[in-house]
XYZ file of N, CA and C in Angstrom:
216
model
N 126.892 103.636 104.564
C 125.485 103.487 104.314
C 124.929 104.801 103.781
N 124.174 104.831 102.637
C 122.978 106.103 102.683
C 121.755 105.737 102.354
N 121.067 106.854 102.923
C 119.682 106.793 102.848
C 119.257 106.857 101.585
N 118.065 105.871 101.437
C 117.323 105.674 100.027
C 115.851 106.036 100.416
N 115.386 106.457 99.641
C 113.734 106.937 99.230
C 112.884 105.560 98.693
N 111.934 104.998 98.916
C 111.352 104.451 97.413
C 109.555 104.884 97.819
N 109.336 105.609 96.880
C 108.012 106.974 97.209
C 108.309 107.220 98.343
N 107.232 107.078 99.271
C 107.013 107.621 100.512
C 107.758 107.217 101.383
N 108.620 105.600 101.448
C 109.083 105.121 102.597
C 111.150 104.925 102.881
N 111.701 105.139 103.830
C 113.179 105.420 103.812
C 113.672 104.154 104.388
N 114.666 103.513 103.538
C 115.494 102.519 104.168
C 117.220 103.066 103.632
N 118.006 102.151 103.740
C 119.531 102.337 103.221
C 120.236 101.210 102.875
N 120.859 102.069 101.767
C 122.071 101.007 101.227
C 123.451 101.034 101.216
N 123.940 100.184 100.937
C 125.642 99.868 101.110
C 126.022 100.197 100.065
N 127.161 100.121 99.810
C 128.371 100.684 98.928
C 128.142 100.087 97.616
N 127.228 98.938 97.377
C 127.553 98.141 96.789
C 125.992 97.989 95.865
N 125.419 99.001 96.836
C 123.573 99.157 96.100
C 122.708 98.274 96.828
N 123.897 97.556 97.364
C 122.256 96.594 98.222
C 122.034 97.275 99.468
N 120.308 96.530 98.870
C 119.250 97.629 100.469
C 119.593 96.718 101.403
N 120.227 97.608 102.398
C 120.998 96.609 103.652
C 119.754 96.940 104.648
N 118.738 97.964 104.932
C 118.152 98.140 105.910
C 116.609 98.755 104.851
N 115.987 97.677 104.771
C 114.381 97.826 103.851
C 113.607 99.329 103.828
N 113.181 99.841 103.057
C 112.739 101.067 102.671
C 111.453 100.765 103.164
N 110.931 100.855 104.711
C 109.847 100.574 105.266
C 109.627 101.536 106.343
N 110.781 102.724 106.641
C 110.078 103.591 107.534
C 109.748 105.373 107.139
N 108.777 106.055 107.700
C 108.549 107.061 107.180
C 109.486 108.052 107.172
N 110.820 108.401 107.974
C 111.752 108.878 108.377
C 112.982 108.146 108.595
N 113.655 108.387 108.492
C 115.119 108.315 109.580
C 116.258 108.914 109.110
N 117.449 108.833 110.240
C 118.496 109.990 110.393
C 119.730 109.001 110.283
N 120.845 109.406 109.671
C 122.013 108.903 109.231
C 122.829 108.072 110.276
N 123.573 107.178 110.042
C 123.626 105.732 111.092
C 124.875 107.142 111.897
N 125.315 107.022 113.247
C 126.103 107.391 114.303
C 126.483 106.098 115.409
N 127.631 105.937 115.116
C 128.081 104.729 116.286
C 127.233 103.034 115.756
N 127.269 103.193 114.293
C 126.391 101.302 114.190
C 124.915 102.137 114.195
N 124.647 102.866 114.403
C 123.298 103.056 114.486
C 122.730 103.990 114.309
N 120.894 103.717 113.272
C 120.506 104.925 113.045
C 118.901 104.639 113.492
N 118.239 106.101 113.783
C 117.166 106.265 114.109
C 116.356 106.290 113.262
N 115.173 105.919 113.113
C 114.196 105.129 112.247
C 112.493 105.988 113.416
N 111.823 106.351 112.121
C 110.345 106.614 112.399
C 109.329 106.172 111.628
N 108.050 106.143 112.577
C 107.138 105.028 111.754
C 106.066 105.959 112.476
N 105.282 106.425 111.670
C 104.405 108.039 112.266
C 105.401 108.778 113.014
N 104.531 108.683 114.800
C 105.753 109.542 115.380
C 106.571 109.050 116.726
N 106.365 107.295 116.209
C 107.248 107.100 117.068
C 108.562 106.552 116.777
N 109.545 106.553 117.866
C 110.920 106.251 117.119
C 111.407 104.764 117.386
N 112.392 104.755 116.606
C 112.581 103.077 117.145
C 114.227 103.168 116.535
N 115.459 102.248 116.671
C 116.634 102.497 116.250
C 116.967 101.294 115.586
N 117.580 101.018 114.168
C 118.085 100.183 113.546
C 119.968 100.148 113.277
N 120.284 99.237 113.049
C 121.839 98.587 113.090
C 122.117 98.179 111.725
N 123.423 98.208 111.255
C 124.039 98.546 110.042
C 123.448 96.923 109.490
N 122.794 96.377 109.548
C 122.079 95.097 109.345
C 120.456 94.506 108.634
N 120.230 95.655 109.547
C 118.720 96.164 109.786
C 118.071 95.516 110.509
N 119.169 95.030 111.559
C 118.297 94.842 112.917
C 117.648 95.403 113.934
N 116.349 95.213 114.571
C 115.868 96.272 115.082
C 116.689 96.506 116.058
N 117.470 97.626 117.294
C 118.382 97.443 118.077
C 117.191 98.298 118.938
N 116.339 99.076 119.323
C 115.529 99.269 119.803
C 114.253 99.559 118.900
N 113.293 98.871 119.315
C 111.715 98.220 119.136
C 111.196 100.179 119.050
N 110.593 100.128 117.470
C 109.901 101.657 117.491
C 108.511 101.204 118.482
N 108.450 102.244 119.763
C 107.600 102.233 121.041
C 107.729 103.408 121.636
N 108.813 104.184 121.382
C 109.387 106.094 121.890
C 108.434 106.734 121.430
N 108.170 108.117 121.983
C 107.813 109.508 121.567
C 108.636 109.825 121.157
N 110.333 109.673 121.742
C 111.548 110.342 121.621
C 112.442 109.244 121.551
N 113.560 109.303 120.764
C 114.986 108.645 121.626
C 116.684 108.976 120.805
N 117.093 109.336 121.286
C 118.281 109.891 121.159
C 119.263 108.637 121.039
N 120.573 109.471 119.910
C 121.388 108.159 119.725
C 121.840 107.731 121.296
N 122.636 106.648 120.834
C 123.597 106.055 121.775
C 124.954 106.040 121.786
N 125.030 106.888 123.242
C 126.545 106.735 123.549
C 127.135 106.085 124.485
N 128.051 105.091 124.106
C 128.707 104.546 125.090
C 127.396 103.363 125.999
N 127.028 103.123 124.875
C 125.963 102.295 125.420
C 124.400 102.272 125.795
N 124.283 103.444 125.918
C 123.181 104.289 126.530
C 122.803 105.151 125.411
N 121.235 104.816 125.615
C 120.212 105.970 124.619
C 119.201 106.848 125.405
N 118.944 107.593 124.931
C 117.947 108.283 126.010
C 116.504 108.366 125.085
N 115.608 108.136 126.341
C 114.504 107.715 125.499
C 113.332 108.599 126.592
């Protein structure tokens, strides 16, 4: 997956050019373990190589997940 721009807003695409995860958040950080962190002002929320939401942006904070567990 990498991160794409379109103006102001960041989503990502696959190998193949398709936007696998919609260019709808103001931030986010490169997928780790299936999953990447996603911001929308300043709160966080985490998306899946799909662009499913895998945790609901509602954080101040939240850290990847390891082994199952995120810290939030």
């Amino acid at each position: 997956m990498a991160l794409i721009s379109r103006g102001d807003k960041f989503g990502f695409i696959n190998t193949r050019g398709d936007e696998i995860v919609l260019a709808a958040y103001e931030d986010a950080e490169s997928f780790k373990n299936g999953i990447a962190i996603v911001y929308v002002g300043n709160i966080f929320g985490e998306v899946n190589s799909f662009g499913d939401k895998v945790v609901v942006s509602k954080y101040d904070y939240i850290g990847e997940f390891n082994d199952g567990i995120a810290y939030a």
